[in-house]
Coordinates of C-alpha atoms in Angstrom, one line a residue:
M1 CA 99.6 142.7 52.8
L2 CA 101.1 140.5 50.1
A3 CA 104.6 141.2 51.4
L4 CA 103.5 140.3 54.9
K5 CA 102.0 137.0 53.7
G6 CA 105.2 136.2 51.8
L7 CA 107.3 136.9 54.9
I8 CA 105.1 134.6 57.0
A9 CA 105.4 131.9 54.3
R10 CA 109.2 132.2 54.4
F11 CA 109.2 131.8 58.2
P12 CA 106.5 129.3 59.1
A13 CA 105.4 129.0 62.7
R14 CA 107.4 126.4 64.5
S15 CA 105.4 123.8 66.4
V16 CA 105.9 123.8 70.2
R17 CA 107.8 120.7 71.1
K18 CA 106.6 119.0 74.2
P19 CA 109.1 117.9 76.8
S20 CA 110.8 114.5 76.2
H21 CA 109.3 112.9 79.2
E22 CA 105.8 113.9 78.2
R23 CA 106.4 112.5 74.6
F24 CA 107.6 109.3 76.2
W25 CA 104.5 109.1 78.4
R26 CA 102.2 109.6 75.5
R27 CA 104.0 107.0 73.4
L28 CA 103.2 104.2 76.0
S29 CA 100.4 101.9 75.0
P30 CA 97.9 100.8 77.6
P31 CA 99.5 97.3 78.0
Q32 CA 102.9 99.0 78.4
L33 CA 101.5 101.3 81.0
F34 CA 99.8 98.5 82.9
V35 CA 103.0 96.3 82.9
G36 CA 105.1 99.3 83.7
S37 CA 103.0 100.1 86.8
F38 CA 103.6 96.6 88.2
L39 CA 107.3 96.8 87.3
L40 CA 107.7 100.1 89.0
L41 CA 106.0 98.9 92.2
I42 CA 108.2 95.8 92.3
L43 CA 111.3 98.0 92.0
L44 CA 110.1 100.3 94.8
G45 CA 109.3 97.3 96.9
T46 CA 112.8 95.9 96.4
L47 CA 114.4 99.2 97.3
G48 CA 112.1 99.4 100.4
L49 CA 113.1 95.9 101.5
K50 CA 116.8 96.8 101.2
T51 CA 116.8 100.3 102.7
L52 CA 113.9 100.7 105.2
P53 CA 115.0 100.1 108.8
G54 CA 113.3 97.8 111.3
L55 CA 111.9 95.3 108.8
Y56 CA 113.9 92.3 109.9
T57 CA 114.6 90.3 113.0
G58 CA 118.2 89.6 111.7
P59 CA 120.3 90.5 108.7
S60 CA 118.5 92.0 105.7
L61 CA 117.7 90.2 102.5
S62 CA 120.2 90.1 99.6
W63 CA 119.2 92.1 96.5
L64 CA 118.0 89.0 94.7
D65 CA 116.0 87.7 97.6
A66 CA 114.5 91.2 98.1
L67 CA 113.5 91.3 94.4
F68 CA 112.1 87.8 94.7
T69 CA 110.1 88.7 97.8
A70 CA 108.8 92.0 96.4
T71 CA 107.8 90.3 93.1
S72 CA 106.0 87.6 95.1
A73 CA 104.1 90.2 97.2
V74 CA 103.2 92.6 94.3
C75 CA 102.2 89.7 92.1
V76 CA 100.2 88.3 95.0
T77 CA 101.9 84.9 94.7
G78 CA 103.1 83.9 98.1
L79 CA 106.3 81.9 97.2
I80 CA 108.9 82.8 99.8
V81 CA 112.6 82.2 100.2
V82 CA 112.5 83.1 103.9
D83 CA 109.9 82.5 106.6
T84 CA 107.6 85.5 106.8
A85 CA 106.6 84.7 110.4
T86 CA 110.1 84.7 111.8
Y87 CA 112.4 86.6 109.4
F88 CA 110.3 89.8 109.3
T89 CA 109.2 92.1 112.2
V90 CA 105.7 93.4 112.4
W91 CA 106.8 96.4 110.4
G92 CA 108.3 94.2 107.8
Q93 CA 105.1 92.2 107.5
A94 CA 103.2 95.4 107.3
F95 CA 105.4 96.6 104.4
L96 CA 104.7 93.2 102.6
L97 CA 101.0 93.7 103.3
L98 CA 101.1 97.1 101.6
L99 CA 102.8 95.6 98.5
I100 CA 100.1 92.9 98.5
Q101 CA 97.3 95.4 98.7
L102 CA 98.7 97.6 96.0
G103 CA 99.5 94.7 93.8
G104 CA 96.1 93.0 94.3
L105 CA 94.1 96.1 93.4
G106 CA 96.6 97.4 90.8
I107 CA 98.1 100.8 90.5
I108 CA 95.9 101.7 87.6
T109 CA 92.8 101.2 89.7
F110 CA 94.1 103.5 92.4
T111 CA 95.1 106.1 89.8
T112 CA 91.6 106.0 88.2
V113 CA 89.8 106.3 91.5
L114 CA 92.0 109.3 92.4
I115 CA 91.3 111.1 89.2
V116 CA 87.6 110.5 89.4
A117 CA 87.6 111.6 93.0
L118 CA 89.3 114.9 92.1
G119 CA 86.6 115.4 89.4
R120 CA 89.1 115.4 86.5
R121 CA 88.3 113.9 83.1
L122 CA 90.0 110.7 82.2
S123 CA 92.3 110.6 79.2
L124 CA 91.5 108.2 76.3
R125 CA 94.4 105.9 77.5
Q126 CA 93.1 106.0 81.1
Q127 CA 89.6 105.2 79.8
A128 CA 91.0 102.3 77.8
L129 CA 92.7 100.9 80.9
A130 CA 89.7 101.4 83.1
A131 CA 87.1 100.2 80.7
S132 CA 89.0 97.2 79.4
V133 CA 87.4 95.0 82.0
V134 CA 83.8 96.1 81.3
E135 CA 83.8 95.5 77.6
A136 CA 81.8 92.3 78.2
A137 CA 79.2 94.3 80.2
P138 CA 78.3 97.6 78.6
H139 CA 75.7 98.3 81.3
V140 CA 78.4 98.7 83.9
N141 CA 79.8 102.2 84.4
Y142 CA 83.6 102.0 84.6
R143 CA 83.8 105.1 86.7
Q144 CA 81.4 103.5 89.2
L145 CA 83.3 100.2 88.9
A146 CA 86.6 102.0 89.8
R147 CA 85.0 103.4 93.0
D148 CA 83.4 100.1 93.9
V149 CA 86.6 98.2 93.5
V150 CA 88.2 100.0 96.4
R151 CA 84.9 100.1 98.4
F152 CA 84.3 96.4 98.0
T153 CA 87.9 95.6 98.8
F154 CA 88.1 97.4 102.1
L155 CA 84.6 96.4 103.1
I156 CA 85.1 92.7 102.4
E157 CA 88.6 92.7 104.0
G158 CA 87.2 94.5 107.1
I159 CA 84.4 92.0 107.6
G160 CA 86.9 89.1 106.9
A161 CA 89.3 90.5 109.5
L162 CA 86.6 90.7 112.1
L163 CA 85.5 87.1 111.5
L164 CA 89.0 85.8 111.5
Y165 CA 89.6 87.6 114.8
L166 CA 86.8 85.6 116.3
G167 CA 88.3 82.5 114.8
F168 CA 91.8 83.1 116.0
W169 CA 90.7 84.3 119.5
P170 CA 90.2 80.9 121.2
E171 CA 93.7 79.7 120.2
L172 CA 95.8 82.9 120.2
G173 CA 94.0 85.1 122.7
G174 CA 92.4 88.5 122.2
R175 CA 95.5 90.7 121.8
E176 CA 97.6 88.2 119.7
A177 CA 94.8 87.5 117.3
L178 CA 94.5 91.1 116.0
W179 CA 97.4 91.3 113.6
P180 CA 97.1 87.7 112.1
A181 CA 93.4 88.4 111.5
L182 CA 94.0 91.6 109.6
F183 CA 97.0 90.2 107.7
H184 CA 95.3 87.0 106.6
A185 CA 92.1 88.9 105.6
I186 CA 94.0 91.0 103.2
S187 CA 96.3 88.2 102.0
A188 CA 93.3 85.9 101.4
F189 CA 91.2 88.4 99.6
C190 CA 94.1 89.4 97.4
N191 CA 94.9 85.6 96.8
A192 CA 98.4 86.3 98.0
G193 CA 99.0 83.3 100.3
F194 CA 101.4 85.1 102.7
S195 CA 101.0 84.0 106.3
T196 CA 102.2 85.2 109.7
F197 CA 102.5 81.5 110.7
S198 CA 105.5 79.4 109.7
S199 CA 103.3 76.5 108.8
S200 CA 100.7 78.6 107.0
L201 CA 97.3 77.4 108.3
V202 CA 98.3 73.8 109.1
E203 CA 97.8 74.4 112.9
F204 CA 94.3 75.6 112.2
R205 CA 93.2 72.7 110.0
A206 CA 90.6 71.7 112.6
N207 CA 89.3 75.3 113.0
P208 CA 86.1 75.5 110.9
V209 CA 85.7 79.3 111.4
V210 CA 89.2 80.2 110.2
L211 CA 89.2 77.9 107.2
S212 CA 85.6 78.9 106.2
V213 CA 86.4 82.6 106.3
V214 CA 89.7 82.2 104.4
M215 CA 88.0 80.1 101.7
L216 CA 85.2 82.7 101.3
L217 CA 87.7 85.5 101.0
I218 CA 89.7 83.6 98.4
V219 CA 86.6 82.8 96.3
I220 CA 85.3 86.4 96.4
G221 CA 88.7 87.8 95.5
G222 CA 89.0 85.4 92.6
L223 CA 85.6 86.1 91.0
G224 CA 86.8 89.4 89.6
F225 CA 85.5 92.9 90.3
L226 CA 83.3 93.0 87.2
T227 CA 81.4 89.9 88.4
L228 CA 81.1 91.4 91.9
E229 CA 79.8 94.6 90.5
E230 CA 77.2 92.8 88.5
L231 CA 76.1 90.7 91.5
Y232 CA 75.8 93.9 93.4
L233 CA 73.6 95.5 90.7
W234 CA 71.6 92.3 90.5
R235 CA 70.9 92.4 94.2
R236 CA 69.8 96.0 93.9
S237 CA 67.5 95.2 91.1
I238 CA 65.8 92.5 93.1
R239 CA 65.1 95.1 95.9
A240 CA 63.9 97.6 93.4
R241 CA 61.9 94.9 91.6
R242 CA 63.6 95.6 88.3
R243 CA 64.8 93.1 85.8
F244 CA 68.5 92.6 85.6
R245 CA 70.4 90.1 83.4
L246 CA 73.8 88.9 84.3
S247 CA 76.2 89.1 81.4
L248 CA 77.6 86.0 79.7
H249 CA 80.9 86.8 81.2
S250 CA 79.6 86.6 84.8
R251 CA 77.6 83.5 84.1
L252 CA 80.6 81.7 82.7
V253 CA 82.7 82.9 85.7
L254 CA 80.2 81.7 88.3
T255 CA 79.4 78.4 86.6
T256 CA 83.1 77.5 85.9
T257 CA 84.1 78.5 89.4
A258 CA 81.4 76.3 91.0
L259 CA 82.3 73.3 88.7
L260 CA 86.0 73.5 89.4
L261 CA 85.5 73.9 93.1
G262 CA 83.1 70.9 93.3
I263 CA 85.2 68.6 91.1
G264 CA 88.3 69.5 93.0
W265 CA 86.6 68.9 96.3
I266 CA 85.5 65.4 95.4
L267 CA 88.9 64.4 93.9
F268 CA 91.0 65.8 96.7
A269 CA 88.9 64.0 99.3
F270 CA 89.3 60.8 97.3
F271 CA 93.1 61.1 96.9
E272 CA 93.9 62.2 100.4
W273 CA 91.2 60.6 102.5
K274 CA 93.7 57.9 103.8
G275 CA 96.7 60.1 103.2
T276 CA 97.5 63.5 104.6
L277 CA 94.0 63.8 106.0
A278 CA 93.8 60.4 107.6
E279 CA 94.3 61.7 111.2
L280 CA 91.4 64.2 111.0
P281 CA 87.7 63.4 111.8
I282 CA 85.3 63.1 108.9
G283 CA 84.0 66.7 109.1
A284 CA 87.5 68.1 109.1
R285 CA 88.5 65.9 106.2
L286 CA 85.7 67.2 104.1
L287 CA 86.4 70.8 105.1
N288 CA 90.1 70.5 104.3
S289 CA 89.4 68.8 101.0
L290 CA 87.3 71.8 100.0
F291 CA 90.0 74.1 101.3
M292 CA 92.6 72.3 99.0
S293 CA 90.2 72.9 96.0
V294 CA 89.8 76.5 96.9
T295 CA 93.4 77.4 97.7
A296 CA 94.7 75.8 94.5
R297 CA 92.9 78.4 92.5
T298 CA 95.8 80.9 93.2
A299 CA 95.5 81.5 96.9
G300 CA 98.5 79.7 98.3
F301 CA 97.5 78.9 101.8
N302 CA 98.0 75.3 102.8
T303 CA 96.7 73.0 105.6
I304 CA 98.7 69.9 104.5
D305 CA 102.3 69.3 103.5
Y306 CA 102.2 69.1 99.7
G307 CA 105.6 67.4 99.8
Q308 CA 103.8 64.4 101.5
A309 CA 100.8 64.5 99.2
T310 CA 100.1 61.8 96.6
E311 CA 101.2 62.4 93.0
Q312 CA 97.5 62.5 92.0
T313 CA 96.9 65.4 94.4
S314 CA 100.0 67.2 93.1
F315 CA 98.9 66.8 89.4
L316 CA 95.3 67.9 90.2
T317 CA 96.7 70.9 92.0
I318 CA 98.8 71.8 89.0
L319 CA 95.8 71.6 86.7
L320 CA 93.8 73.9 89.0
M321 CA 96.7 76.3 89.4
F322 CA 97.0 76.5 85.6
V323 CA 93.3 77.6 85.3
G324 CA 93.5 80.1 88.2
G325 CA 90.8 82.7 88.9
S326 CA 88.7 85.0 86.8
P327 CA 89.5 88.1 84.7
G328 CA 89.7 91.4 86.6
S329 CA 90.4 89.6 89.9
T330 CA 93.5 89.4 92.1
A331 CA 94.1 85.8 90.8
G332 CA 96.4 84.5 88.1
G333 CA 96.3 81.6 85.7
I334 CA 94.7 81.5 82.2
K335 CA 91.4 82.4 83.9
T336 CA 88.1 80.6 84.2
T337 CA 86.6 82.3 81.2
T338 CA 89.4 81.1 78.9
L339 CA 88.8 77.5 80.0
A340 CA 85.0 77.9 79.5
L341 CA 85.5 79.4 76.0
L342 CA 87.9 76.5 75.0
V343 CA 85.3 74.0 76.2
L344 CA 82.5 75.8 74.3
L345 CA 84.7 75.9 71.2
A346 CA 85.3 72.2 71.4
I347 CA 81.6 71.5 71.8
S348 CA 80.6 73.7 68.9
R349 CA 83.1 72.0 66.7
M350 CA 81.8 68.5 67.6
R351 CA 78.3 69.7 66.8
G352 CA 79.4 71.1 63.5
Q353 CA 78.8 74.7 64.6
E354 CA 81.1 77.5 63.5
I355 CA 80.4 79.9 66.3
P356 CA 80.4 78.9 70.0
S357 CA 77.3 79.9 71.9
C358 CA 75.9 79.6 75.4
W359 CA 72.7 80.8 77.1
S360 CA 71.3 82.0 73.8
R361 CA 74.4 84.2 73.2
S362 CA 77.1 83.7 70.6
V363 CA 80.7 84.5 71.4
P364 CA 82.5 86.8 69.0
H365 CA 85.2 85.2 66.9
E366 CA 88.0 87.6 68.1
V367 CA 87.2 86.7 71.7
V368 CA 87.6 83.0 71.0
Q369 CA 90.8 83.6 69.1
R370 CA 92.1 85.6 72.1
A371 CA 91.3 82.7 74.4
V372 CA 93.1 80.2 72.1
G373 CA 96.1 82.5 71.8
L374 CA 96.3 82.9 75.6
F375 CA 96.1 79.2 76.1
V376 CA 98.9 78.5 73.6
V377 CA 101.2 81.3 74.9
A378 CA 100.6 80.1 78.5
V379 CA 101.4 76.5 77.7
A380 CA 104.5 77.5 75.8
A381 CA 105.7 79.7 78.6
L382 CA 105.2 77.0 81.2
M383 CA 106.8 74.3 79.2
L384 CA 109.9 76.4 78.6
G385 CA 110.0 77.6 82.2
S386 CA 109.6 74.1 83.7
F387 CA 112.2 72.7 81.4
V388 CA 114.8 75.4 82.1
L389 CA 114.0 75.4 85.8
T390 CA 114.5 71.6 86.1
A391 CA 117.6 71.7 84.0
T392 CA 119.3 74.5 85.9
E393 CA 118.5 73.1 89.3
I394 CA 119.9 69.7 88.4
E395 CA 123.0 71.3 86.7
H396 CA 123.7 73.4 89.8
G397 CA 123.4 70.3 92.0
V398 CA 120.4 71.6 93.9
T399 CA 118.4 68.5 93.3
A400 CA 118.9 65.0 92.0
P401 CA 117.3 63.7 88.8
G402 CA 113.7 62.4 89.2
S403 CA 112.4 65.6 90.9
F404 CA 110.7 66.9 87.8
L405 CA 107.2 67.0 89.4
K406 CA 108.4 69.3 92.2
Y407 CA 109.8 71.9 89.8
L408 CA 106.8 71.5 87.5
F409 CA 104.6 72.2 90.5
E410 CA 106.8 75.2 91.4
A411 CA 106.6 76.7 87.8
Y412 CA 102.9 76.4 87.6
S413 CA 102.5 77.8 91.1
A414 CA 104.6 80.9 90.1
F415 CA 102.8 81.4 86.8
G416 CA 99.3 81.0 88.4
T417 CA 100.4 83.3 91.2
V418 CA 99.4 80.6 93.7
G419 CA 102.2 80.3 96.1
L420 CA 101.9 76.6 97.0
S421 CA 105.2 74.7 97.0
M422 CA 106.5 71.2 97.6
G423 CA 109.3 72.7 99.7
V424 CA 111.9 73.6 97.0
T425 CA 111.6 77.4 96.9
P426 CA 114.2 78.3 99.6
S427 CA 116.8 75.9 97.9
L428 CA 116.4 77.4 94.4
S429 CA 119.7 78.4 92.7
T430 CA 120.2 82.0 91.5
T431 CA 119.1 81.1 88.0
G432 CA 116.1 79.2 89.3
R433 CA 115.0 82.3 91.3
W434 CA 115.2 84.5 88.3
I435 CA 113.0 82.0 86.4
I436 CA 110.4 82.0 89.1
I437 CA 110.5 85.8 89.3
L438 CA 109.8 86.1 85.6
L439 CA 107.0 83.5 85.7
M440 CA 105.4 85.3 88.6
F441 CA 105.5 88.6 86.8
V442 CA 104.2 87.3 83.5
G443 CA 101.5 85.3 85.3
R444 CA 100.3 88.4 87.2
V445 CA 100.1 90.9 84.3
G446 CA 99.0 88.2 81.8
P447 CA 101.0 86.6 79.0
L448 CA 99.1 88.3 76.2
T449 CA 99.4 91.7 77.9
F450 CA 103.1 91.1 78.6
A451 CA 103.6 90.2 74.9
A452 CA 101.7 93.2 73.8
A453 CA 103.8 95.5 76.0
L454 CA 107.0 94.2 74.4
T455 CA 105.6 94.6 70.9
L456 CA 106.7 97.8 69.0
R457 CA 103.7 99.9 67.9
R458 CA 103.2 99.9 64.1
H459 CA 102.2 103.2 62.5
R460 CA 100.8 101.6 59.5
T461 CA 98.6 98.5 59.3
P462 CA 99.0 96.4 56.2
Q463 CA 95.9 96.5 54.1
F464 CA 96.4 93.1 52.4
R465 CA 96.5 89.4 53.2
Y466 CA 98.2 86.4 51.7
A467 CA 96.3 83.7 49.8
Y468 CA 94.5 81.0 51.8
E469 CA 95.9 77.5 51.8
D470 CA 94.5 74.5 53.8
V471 CA 96.5 72.6 56.4
V472 CA 95.6 69.1 57.6
V473 CA 94.8 69.2 61.4
G474 CA 94.2 66.1 63.6

């Protein structure tokens, strides 16, 4: 027996090495997996735009333009270098719509739903990805949320398509209204901004049904699936006569969204009343002013020519594009909750309070720090992107000096995944297109998530800190 033990000690059992691809998969952090899923979808979309037959009415896109278009579709932005209405066939538009739908919902959501539907247990990493959006609302079941994301999406898009069909019917006819209704329903809910009309929705600026339905789809898609799930549970609790409290997250989302839409509505009406909206009747002016406030929140549809708008309108649009939609939605930007937390932080500091609070709830310190970090990183990325974009376009002779506002508008539109433009997208140089592609991608996955995906994982966390020392601020 002793001899056998000695023999075993001399030849220890060798651990079974897992395949290299499995080790690589397990080494990926949740941010890297999330960013990688969008990157993979963009690459597949680019290959599809270059290799699939029957997508174009003429010659196919170049590799760079295919990458630009695929990124814009997957990142639900809407910036285009070619006219979607005339350059693509119906099959080409359908392929773009597939990329928009997958990019709007996110590959991770589809994966989670598939795993849950098959009855398999989620891994810890998959649970971290699925549950990251419900940390603010522990009463929400992430498995149920994953199912409801897809269910809500297809239900809302289906109802929106039916209503848009009724809105398009009088002007396009029954048969011709089918495809635009479906396309714009999905594009609006995903906040993509792609349109099957060359002028976007300019020719329907006097159609209250089309504009109202598109606005409603944009707002619902920009609220975030967590807020939609809570609103659904709140409605069920009313029917069952049970008490249900909306989380602080959803309250901030709804309040900030309403304030931004209302303030934008008033200011846009004031700036453009005698400008681009002057030829419309009063009711249509008010409706289009509201539409401008809604679409600037990362939707990208337009009913006016932003190249002819006042500078006040352009700057207000930039501010709204920078904020964007809400977390867990199809929208981009720094998100409404980040703006709300920064405002709460400023108010608490002016009151001499250390911890921001709202509705009898205090916000954790690490959440506030995350909001501040996101704001700083976003501002830095946009300042750098705007500077480099303007410099390269002037250097390549694409534009003359003095067009800074147009390229600032373009950079913020790309980062906020909005899709509005002052008409400079098709004329961008090669370098300019690469900059916009990068801004669209970072804006969709989130600057903090993108930075976390690039960070090498540390095996050991330092258990010390340096000494404190004050710094004068202000």
